[in-house]
Coordinates of N, CA and C in Angstrom, one line a residue:
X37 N 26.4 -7.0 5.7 CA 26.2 -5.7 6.4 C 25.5 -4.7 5.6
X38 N 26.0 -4.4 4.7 CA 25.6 -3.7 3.6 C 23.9 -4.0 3.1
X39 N 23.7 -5.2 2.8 CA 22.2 -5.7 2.7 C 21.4 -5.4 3.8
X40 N 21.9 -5.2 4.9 CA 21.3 -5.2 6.3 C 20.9 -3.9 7.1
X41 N 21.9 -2.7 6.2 CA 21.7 -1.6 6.1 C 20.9 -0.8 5.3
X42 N 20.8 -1.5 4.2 CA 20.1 -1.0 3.2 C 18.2 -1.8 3.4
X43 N 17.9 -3.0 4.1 CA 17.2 -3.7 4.6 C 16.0 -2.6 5.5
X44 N 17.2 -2.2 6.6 CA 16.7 -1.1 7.3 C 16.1 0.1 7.2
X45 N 16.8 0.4 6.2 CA 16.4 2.5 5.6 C 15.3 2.0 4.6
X46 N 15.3 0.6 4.2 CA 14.2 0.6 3.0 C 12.4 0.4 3.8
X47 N 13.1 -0.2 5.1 CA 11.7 -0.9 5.5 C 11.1 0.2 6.5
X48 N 11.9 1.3 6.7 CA 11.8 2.7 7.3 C 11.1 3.1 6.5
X49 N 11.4 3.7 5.4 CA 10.9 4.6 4.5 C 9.7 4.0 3.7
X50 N 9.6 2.7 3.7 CA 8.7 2.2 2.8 C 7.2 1.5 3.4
X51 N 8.1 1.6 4.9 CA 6.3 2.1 6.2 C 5.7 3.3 6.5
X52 N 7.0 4.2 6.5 CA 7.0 5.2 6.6 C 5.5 6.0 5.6
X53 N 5.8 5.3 3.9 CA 5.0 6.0 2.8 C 3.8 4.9 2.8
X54 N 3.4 4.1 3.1 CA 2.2 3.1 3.5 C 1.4 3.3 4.2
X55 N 1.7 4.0 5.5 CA 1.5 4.8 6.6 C 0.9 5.8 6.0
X56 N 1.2 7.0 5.3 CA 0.9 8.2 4.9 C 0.1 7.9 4.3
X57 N 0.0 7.2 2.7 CA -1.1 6.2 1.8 C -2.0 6.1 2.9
X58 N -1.9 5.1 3.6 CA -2.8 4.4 4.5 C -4.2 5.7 5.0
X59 N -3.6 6.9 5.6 CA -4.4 7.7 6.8 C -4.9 8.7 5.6
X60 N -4.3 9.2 4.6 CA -4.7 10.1 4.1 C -6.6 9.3 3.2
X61 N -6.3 7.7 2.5 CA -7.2 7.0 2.0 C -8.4 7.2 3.2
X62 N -7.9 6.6 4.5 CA -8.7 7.0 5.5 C -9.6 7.9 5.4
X63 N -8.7 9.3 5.7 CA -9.3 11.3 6.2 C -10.4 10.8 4.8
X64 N -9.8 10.6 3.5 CA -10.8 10.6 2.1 C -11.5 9.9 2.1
X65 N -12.1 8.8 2.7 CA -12.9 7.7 2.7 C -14.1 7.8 4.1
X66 N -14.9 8.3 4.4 CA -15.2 8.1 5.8 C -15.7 7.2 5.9
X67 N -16.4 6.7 5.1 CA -16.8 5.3 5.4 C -16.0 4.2 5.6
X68 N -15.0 4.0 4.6 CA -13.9 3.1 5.2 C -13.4 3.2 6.3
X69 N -12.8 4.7 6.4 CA -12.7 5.1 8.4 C -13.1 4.2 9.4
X70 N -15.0 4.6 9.1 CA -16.0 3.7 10.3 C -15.6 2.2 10.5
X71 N -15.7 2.0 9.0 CA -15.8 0.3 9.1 C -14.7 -0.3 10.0
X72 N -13.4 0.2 9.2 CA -11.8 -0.2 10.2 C -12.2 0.1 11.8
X73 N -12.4 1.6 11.9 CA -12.5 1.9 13.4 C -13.6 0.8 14.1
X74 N -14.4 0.7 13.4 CA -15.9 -0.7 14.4 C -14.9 -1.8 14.9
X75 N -14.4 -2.1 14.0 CA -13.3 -3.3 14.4 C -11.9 -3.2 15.3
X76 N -11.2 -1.7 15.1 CA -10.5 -1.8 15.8 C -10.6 -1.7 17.5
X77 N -11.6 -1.2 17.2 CA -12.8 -0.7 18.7 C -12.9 -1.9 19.5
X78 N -13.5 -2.9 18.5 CA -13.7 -4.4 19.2 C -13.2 -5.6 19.6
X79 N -11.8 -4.9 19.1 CA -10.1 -5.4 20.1 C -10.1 -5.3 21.8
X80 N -10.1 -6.2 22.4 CA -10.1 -5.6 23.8 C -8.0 -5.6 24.0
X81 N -7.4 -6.1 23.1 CA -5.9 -6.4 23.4 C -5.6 -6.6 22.3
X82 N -3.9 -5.8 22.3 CA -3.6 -6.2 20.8 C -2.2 -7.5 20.7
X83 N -2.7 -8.0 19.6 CA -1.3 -9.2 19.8 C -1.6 -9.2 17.7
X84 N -0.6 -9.9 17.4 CA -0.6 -10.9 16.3 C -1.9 -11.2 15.9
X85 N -2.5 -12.2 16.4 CA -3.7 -12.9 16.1 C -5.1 -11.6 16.2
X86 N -5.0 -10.9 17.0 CA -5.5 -9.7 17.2 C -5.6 -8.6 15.6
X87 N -4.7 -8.7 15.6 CA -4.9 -8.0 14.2 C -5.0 -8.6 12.8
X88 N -4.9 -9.7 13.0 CA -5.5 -10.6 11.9 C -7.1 -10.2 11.7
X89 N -8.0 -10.2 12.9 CA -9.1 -9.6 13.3 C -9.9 -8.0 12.2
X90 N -8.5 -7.7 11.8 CA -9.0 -6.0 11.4 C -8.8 -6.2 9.8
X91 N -10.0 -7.3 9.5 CA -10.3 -7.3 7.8 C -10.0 -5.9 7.2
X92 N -10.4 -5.2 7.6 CA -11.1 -4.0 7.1 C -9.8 -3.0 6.8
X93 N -9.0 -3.0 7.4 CA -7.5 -2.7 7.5 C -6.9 -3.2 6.8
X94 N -6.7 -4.4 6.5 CA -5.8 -5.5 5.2 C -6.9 -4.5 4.3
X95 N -7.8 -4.2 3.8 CA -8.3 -4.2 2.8 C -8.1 -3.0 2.1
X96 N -7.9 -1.6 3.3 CA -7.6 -0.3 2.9 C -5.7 0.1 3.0
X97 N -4.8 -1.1 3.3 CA -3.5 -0.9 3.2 C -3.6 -2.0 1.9
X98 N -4.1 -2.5 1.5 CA -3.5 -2.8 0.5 C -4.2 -2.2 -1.0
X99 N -5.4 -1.4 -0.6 CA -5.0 -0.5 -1.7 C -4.6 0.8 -1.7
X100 N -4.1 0.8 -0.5 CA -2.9 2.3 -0.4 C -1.9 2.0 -0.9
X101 N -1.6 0.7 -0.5 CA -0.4 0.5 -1.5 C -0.3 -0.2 -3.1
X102 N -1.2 -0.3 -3.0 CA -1.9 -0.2 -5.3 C -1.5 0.9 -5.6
X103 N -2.7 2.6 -4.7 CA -2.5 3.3 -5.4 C -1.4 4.4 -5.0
X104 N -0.6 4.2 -4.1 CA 1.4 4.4 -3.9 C 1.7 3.9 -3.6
X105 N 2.7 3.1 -4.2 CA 3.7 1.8 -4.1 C 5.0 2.7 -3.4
X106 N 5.0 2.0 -2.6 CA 6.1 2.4 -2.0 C 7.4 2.5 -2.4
X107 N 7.9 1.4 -3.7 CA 8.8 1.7 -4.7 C 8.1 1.4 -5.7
X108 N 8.5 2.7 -6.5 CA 7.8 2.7 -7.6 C 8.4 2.2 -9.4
X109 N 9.6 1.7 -8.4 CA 10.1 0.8 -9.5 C 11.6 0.6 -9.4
X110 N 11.6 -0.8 -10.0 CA 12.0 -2.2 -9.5 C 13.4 -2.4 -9.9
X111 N 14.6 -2.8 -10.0 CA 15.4 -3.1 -11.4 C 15.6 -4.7 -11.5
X112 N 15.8 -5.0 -12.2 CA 16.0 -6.2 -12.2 C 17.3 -7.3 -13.6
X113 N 17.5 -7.9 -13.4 CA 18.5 -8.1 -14.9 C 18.3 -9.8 -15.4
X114 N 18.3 -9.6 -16.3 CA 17.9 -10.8 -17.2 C 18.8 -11.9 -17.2
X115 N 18.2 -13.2 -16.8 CA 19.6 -14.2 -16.8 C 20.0 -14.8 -18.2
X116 N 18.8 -14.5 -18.6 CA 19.3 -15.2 -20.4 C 18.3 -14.1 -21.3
X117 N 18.9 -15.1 -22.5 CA 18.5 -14.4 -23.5 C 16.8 -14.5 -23.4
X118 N 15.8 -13.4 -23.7 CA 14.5 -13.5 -23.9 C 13.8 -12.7 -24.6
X119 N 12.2 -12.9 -24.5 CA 11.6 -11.7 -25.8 C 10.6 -11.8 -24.4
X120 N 10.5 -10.5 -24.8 CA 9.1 -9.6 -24.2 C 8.5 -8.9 -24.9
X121 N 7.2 -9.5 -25.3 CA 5.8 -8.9 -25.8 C 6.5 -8.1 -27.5
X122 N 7.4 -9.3 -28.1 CA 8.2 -9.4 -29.5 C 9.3 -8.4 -29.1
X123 N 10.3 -8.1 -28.2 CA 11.3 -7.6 -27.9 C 12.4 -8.3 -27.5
X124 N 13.4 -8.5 -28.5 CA 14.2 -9.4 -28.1 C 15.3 -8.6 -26.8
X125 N 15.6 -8.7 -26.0 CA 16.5 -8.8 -24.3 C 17.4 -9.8 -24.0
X126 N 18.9 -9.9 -24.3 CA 19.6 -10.0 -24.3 C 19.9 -10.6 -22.7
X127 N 20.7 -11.2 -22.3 CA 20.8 -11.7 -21.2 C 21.9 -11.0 -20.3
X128 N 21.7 -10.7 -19.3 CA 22.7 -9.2 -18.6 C 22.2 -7.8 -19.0
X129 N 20.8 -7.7 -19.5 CA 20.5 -6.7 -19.7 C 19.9 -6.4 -18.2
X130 N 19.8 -5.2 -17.8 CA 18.8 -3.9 -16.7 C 17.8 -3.9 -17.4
X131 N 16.5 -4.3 -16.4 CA 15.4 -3.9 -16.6 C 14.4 -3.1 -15.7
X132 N 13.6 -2.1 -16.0 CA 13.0 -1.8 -14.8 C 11.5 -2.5 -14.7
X133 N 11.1 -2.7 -13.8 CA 9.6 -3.0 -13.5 C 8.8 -2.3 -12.6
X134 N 7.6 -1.9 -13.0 CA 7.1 -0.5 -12.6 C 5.6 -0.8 -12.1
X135 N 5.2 -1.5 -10.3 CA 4.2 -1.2 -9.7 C 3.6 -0.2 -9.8
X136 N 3.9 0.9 -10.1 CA 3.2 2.0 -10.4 C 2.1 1.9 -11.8
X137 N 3.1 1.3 -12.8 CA 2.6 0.9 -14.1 C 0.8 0.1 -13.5
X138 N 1.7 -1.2 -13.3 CA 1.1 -2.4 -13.5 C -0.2 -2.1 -12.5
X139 N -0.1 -1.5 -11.2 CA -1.5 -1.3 -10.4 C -2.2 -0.5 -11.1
X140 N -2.3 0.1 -12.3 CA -2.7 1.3 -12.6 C -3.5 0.6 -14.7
X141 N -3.5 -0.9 -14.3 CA -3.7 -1.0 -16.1 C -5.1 -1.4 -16.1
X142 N -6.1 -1.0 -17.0 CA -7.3 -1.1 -16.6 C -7.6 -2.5 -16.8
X143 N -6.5 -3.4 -17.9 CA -6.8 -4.9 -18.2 C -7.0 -5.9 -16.8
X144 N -7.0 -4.9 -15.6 CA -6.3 -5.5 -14.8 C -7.4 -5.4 -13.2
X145 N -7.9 -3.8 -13.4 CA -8.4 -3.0 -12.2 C -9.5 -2.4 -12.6
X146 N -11.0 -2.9 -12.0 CA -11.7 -2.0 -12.3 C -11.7 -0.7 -12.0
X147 N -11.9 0.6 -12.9 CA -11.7 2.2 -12.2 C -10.2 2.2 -11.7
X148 N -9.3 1.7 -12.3 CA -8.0 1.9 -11.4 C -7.2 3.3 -10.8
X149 N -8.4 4.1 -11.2 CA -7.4 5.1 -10.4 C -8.7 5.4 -8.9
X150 N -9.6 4.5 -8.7 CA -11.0 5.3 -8.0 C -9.7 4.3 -6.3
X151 N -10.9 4.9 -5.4 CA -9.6 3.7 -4.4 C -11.4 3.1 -3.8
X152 N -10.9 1.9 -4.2 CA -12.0 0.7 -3.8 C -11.5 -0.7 -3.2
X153 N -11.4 -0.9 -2.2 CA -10.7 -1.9 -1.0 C -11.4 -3.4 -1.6
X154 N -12.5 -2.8 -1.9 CA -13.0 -4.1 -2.0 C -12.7 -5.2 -3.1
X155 N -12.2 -4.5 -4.0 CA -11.3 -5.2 -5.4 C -10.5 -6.5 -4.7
X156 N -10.0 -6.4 -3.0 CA -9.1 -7.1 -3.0 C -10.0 -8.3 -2.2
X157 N -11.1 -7.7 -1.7 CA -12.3 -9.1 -1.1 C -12.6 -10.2 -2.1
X158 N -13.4 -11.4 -1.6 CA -13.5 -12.3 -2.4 C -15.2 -11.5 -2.8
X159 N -15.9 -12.4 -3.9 CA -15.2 -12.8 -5.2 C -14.6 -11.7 -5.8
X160 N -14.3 -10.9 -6.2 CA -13.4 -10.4 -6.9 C -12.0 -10.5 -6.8
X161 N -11.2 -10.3 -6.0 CA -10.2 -10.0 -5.8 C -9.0 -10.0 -6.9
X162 N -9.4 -8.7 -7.5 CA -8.8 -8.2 -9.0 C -6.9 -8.7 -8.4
X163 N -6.4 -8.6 -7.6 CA -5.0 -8.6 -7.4 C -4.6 -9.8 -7.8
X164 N -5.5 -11.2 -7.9 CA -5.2 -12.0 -8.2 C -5.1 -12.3 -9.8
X165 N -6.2 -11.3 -10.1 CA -6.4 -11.7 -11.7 C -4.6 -11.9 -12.5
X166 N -3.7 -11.7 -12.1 CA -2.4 -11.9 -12.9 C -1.6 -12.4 -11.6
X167 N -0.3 -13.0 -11.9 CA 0.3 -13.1 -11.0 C 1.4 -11.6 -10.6
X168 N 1.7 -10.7 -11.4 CA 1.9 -10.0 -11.2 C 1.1 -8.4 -11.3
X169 N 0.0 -8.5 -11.0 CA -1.1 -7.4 -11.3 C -0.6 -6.5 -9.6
X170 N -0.6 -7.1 -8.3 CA -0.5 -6.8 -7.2 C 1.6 -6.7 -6.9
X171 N 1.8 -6.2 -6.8 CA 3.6 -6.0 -6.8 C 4.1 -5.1 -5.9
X172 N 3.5 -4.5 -4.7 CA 4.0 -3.8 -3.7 C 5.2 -3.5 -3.2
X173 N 5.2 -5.0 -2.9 CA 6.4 -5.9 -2.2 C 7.4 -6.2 -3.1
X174 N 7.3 -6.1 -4.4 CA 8.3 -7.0 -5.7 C 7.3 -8.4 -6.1
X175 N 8.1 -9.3 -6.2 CA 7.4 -10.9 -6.5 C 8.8 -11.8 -7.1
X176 N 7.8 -13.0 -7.1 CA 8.8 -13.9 -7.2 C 10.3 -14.2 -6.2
X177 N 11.2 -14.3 -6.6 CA 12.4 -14.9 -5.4 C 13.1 -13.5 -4.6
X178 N 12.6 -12.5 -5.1 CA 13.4 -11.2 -4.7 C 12.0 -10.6 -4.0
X179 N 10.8 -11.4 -3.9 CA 9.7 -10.4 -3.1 C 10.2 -9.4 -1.9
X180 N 9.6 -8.5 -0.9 CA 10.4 -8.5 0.0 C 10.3 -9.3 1.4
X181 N 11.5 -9.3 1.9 CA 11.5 -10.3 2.7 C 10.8 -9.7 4.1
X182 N 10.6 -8.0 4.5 CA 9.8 -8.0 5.2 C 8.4 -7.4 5.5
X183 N 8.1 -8.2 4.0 CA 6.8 -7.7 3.7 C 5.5 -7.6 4.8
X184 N 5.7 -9.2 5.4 CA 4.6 -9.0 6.3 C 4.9 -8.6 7.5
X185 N 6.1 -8.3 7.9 CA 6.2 -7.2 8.9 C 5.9 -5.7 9.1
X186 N 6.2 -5.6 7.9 CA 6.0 -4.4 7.5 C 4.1 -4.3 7.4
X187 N 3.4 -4.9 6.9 CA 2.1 -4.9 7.1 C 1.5 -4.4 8.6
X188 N 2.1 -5.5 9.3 CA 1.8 -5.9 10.8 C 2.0 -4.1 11.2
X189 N 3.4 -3.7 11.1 CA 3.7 -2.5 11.8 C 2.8 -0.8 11.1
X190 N 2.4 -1.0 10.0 CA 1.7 -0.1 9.6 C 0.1 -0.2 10.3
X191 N -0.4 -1.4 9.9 CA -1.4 -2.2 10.5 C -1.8 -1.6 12.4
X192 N -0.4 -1.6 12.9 CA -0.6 -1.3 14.4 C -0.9 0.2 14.5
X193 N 0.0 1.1 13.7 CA -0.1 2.2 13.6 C -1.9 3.1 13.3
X194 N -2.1 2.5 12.1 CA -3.3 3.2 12.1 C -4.3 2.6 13.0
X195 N -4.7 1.0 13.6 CA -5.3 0.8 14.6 C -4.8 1.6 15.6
X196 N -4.5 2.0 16.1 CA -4.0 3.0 17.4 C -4.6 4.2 17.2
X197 N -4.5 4.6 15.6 CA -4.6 6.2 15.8 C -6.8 5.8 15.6
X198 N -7.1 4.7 14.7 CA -8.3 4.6 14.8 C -9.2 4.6 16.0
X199 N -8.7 4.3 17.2 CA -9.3 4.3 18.3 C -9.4 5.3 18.9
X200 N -8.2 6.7 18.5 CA -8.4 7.6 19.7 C -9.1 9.2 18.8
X201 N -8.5 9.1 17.7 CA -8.6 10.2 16.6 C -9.7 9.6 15.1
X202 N -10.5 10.7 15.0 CA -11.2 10.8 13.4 C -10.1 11.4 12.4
X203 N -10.2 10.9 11.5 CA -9.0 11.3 10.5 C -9.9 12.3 9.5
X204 N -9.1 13.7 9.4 CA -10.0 14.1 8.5 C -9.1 15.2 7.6
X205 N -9.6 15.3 5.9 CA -8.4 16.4 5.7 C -8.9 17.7 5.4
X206 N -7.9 18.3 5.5 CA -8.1 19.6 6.2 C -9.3 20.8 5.3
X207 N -9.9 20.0 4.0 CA -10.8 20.8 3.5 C -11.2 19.8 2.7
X208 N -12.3 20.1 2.0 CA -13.2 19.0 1.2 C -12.2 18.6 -0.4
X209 N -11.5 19.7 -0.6 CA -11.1 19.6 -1.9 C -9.9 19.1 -1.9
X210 N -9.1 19.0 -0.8 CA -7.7 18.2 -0.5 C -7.3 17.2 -0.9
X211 N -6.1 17.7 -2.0 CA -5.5 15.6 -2.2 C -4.0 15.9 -1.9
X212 N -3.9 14.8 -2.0 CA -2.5 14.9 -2.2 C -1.8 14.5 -3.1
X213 N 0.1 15.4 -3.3 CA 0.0 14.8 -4.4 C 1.4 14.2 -4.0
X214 N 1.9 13.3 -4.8 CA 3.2 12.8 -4.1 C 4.2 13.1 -5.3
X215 N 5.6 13.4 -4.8 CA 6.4 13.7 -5.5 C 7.2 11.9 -6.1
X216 N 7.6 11.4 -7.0 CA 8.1 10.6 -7.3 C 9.7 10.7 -7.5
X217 N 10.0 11.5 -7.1 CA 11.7 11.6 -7.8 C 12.8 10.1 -7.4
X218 N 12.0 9.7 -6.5 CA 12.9 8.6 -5.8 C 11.8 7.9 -5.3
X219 N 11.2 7.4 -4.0 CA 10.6 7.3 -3.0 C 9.5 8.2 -3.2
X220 N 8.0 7.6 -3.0 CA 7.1 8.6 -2.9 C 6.4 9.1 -1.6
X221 N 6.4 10.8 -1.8 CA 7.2 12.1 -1.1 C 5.9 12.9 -1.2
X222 N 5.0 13.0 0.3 CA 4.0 14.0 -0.6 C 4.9 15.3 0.0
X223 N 4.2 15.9 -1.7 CA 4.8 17.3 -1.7 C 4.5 18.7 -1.0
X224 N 3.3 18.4 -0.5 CA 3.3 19.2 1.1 C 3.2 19.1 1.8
X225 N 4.0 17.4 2.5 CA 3.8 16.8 3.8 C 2.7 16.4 4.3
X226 N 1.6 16.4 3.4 CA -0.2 15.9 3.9 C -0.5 16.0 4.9
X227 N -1.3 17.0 4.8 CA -1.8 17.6 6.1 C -3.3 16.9 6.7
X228 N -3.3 16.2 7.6 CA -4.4 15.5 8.1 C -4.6 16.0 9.3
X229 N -5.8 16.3 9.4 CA -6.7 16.7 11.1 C -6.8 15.2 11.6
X230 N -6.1 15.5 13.1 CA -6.7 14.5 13.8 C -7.4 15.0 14.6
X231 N -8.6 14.5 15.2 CA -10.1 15.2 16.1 C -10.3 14.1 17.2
X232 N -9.8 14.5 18.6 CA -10.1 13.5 19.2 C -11.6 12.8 19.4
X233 N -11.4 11.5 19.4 CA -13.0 11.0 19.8 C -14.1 10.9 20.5
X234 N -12.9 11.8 21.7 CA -13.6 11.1 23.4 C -13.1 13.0 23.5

């Protein structure tokens, strides 16, 4: 029960901030905008297989969530004894692991702080360069389990708002910043113009 509850508020809150990533990358990007919107446009119905359709959308949520991870860090504990990078770790030790870190190491990302979707297209697709360079979701046996749902439901969200609204923010100089204390929190609620289309 406990797992089930905690399942819930995490996959709330962690669409919730993917979501916000997601639209604000949008308002900042207009070109990326267009591209997603061309395609969402050219949905006559949405299903499953339908949004497999919206390349353009896998490409700009998953570097919303490079550059805010939705948790921004991990714990995890050691089952035996081991060394990391000449550190001996003890077995039953707490560790943290930090997507925030690791999306952000240049051995890894070209420009890693610029937001470029394309990193994740072929040929490049820097996320692959390590097995753990891309960590959103976690990895390995604890990835999350409703990672691709959670895609799908973000995924639906900004195709909806792409078809009826331009995303734009509210002045040229606008960022945002997000608070990390727990969960990342932008710190003035990110303010985005929506402009209808029609």
């Amino acid at each position: 029960v406990n797992h089930m509850i905690f399942r819930m508020m995490a996959a709330h809150d962690t669409s919730t901030i993917t979501t916000s990533a997601g639209l604000v990358a949008l308002a900042a990007n207009p070109e990326w905008q267009e591209r997603a919107r061309e395609q969402s446009l050219a949905l006559d119905e949405l299903s499953i297989d339908a949004l497999d359709q919206l390349t353009v959308l896998d490409l700009v949520i998953k570097e919303a969530l490079r550059l805010t991870a939705p948790v921004p860090s991990m714990v995890r504990k050691t089952v035996k004894d081991t060394e990391l990078l000449g550190h001996y770790v003890p077995a039953d030790t707490f560790v943290s692991v930090s997507p925030w870190f690791s999306h952000y190491m240049p051995e890894m990302w070209t420009n890693p702080e610029t937001f470029d979707p394309e990193r994740f297209a072929d040929p490049r697709n820097e996320d692959k360069s390590h097995r753990y360079a891309w960590v959103p979701f976690g990895g390995g046996a604890h990835k999350c389990i409703g990672m691709t749902f959670g895609q799908l439901e973000v995924k639906t969200i900004l195709h909806r708002l792409l078809r009826k609204y331009r995303l734009e923010l509210p002045n040229p100089h606008y960022t945002t910043e997000w608070d990390y204390g727990g969960m990342p929190v932008p710190k003035d609620g990110m303010h985005i113009v929506l402009r209808p289309l029609r």
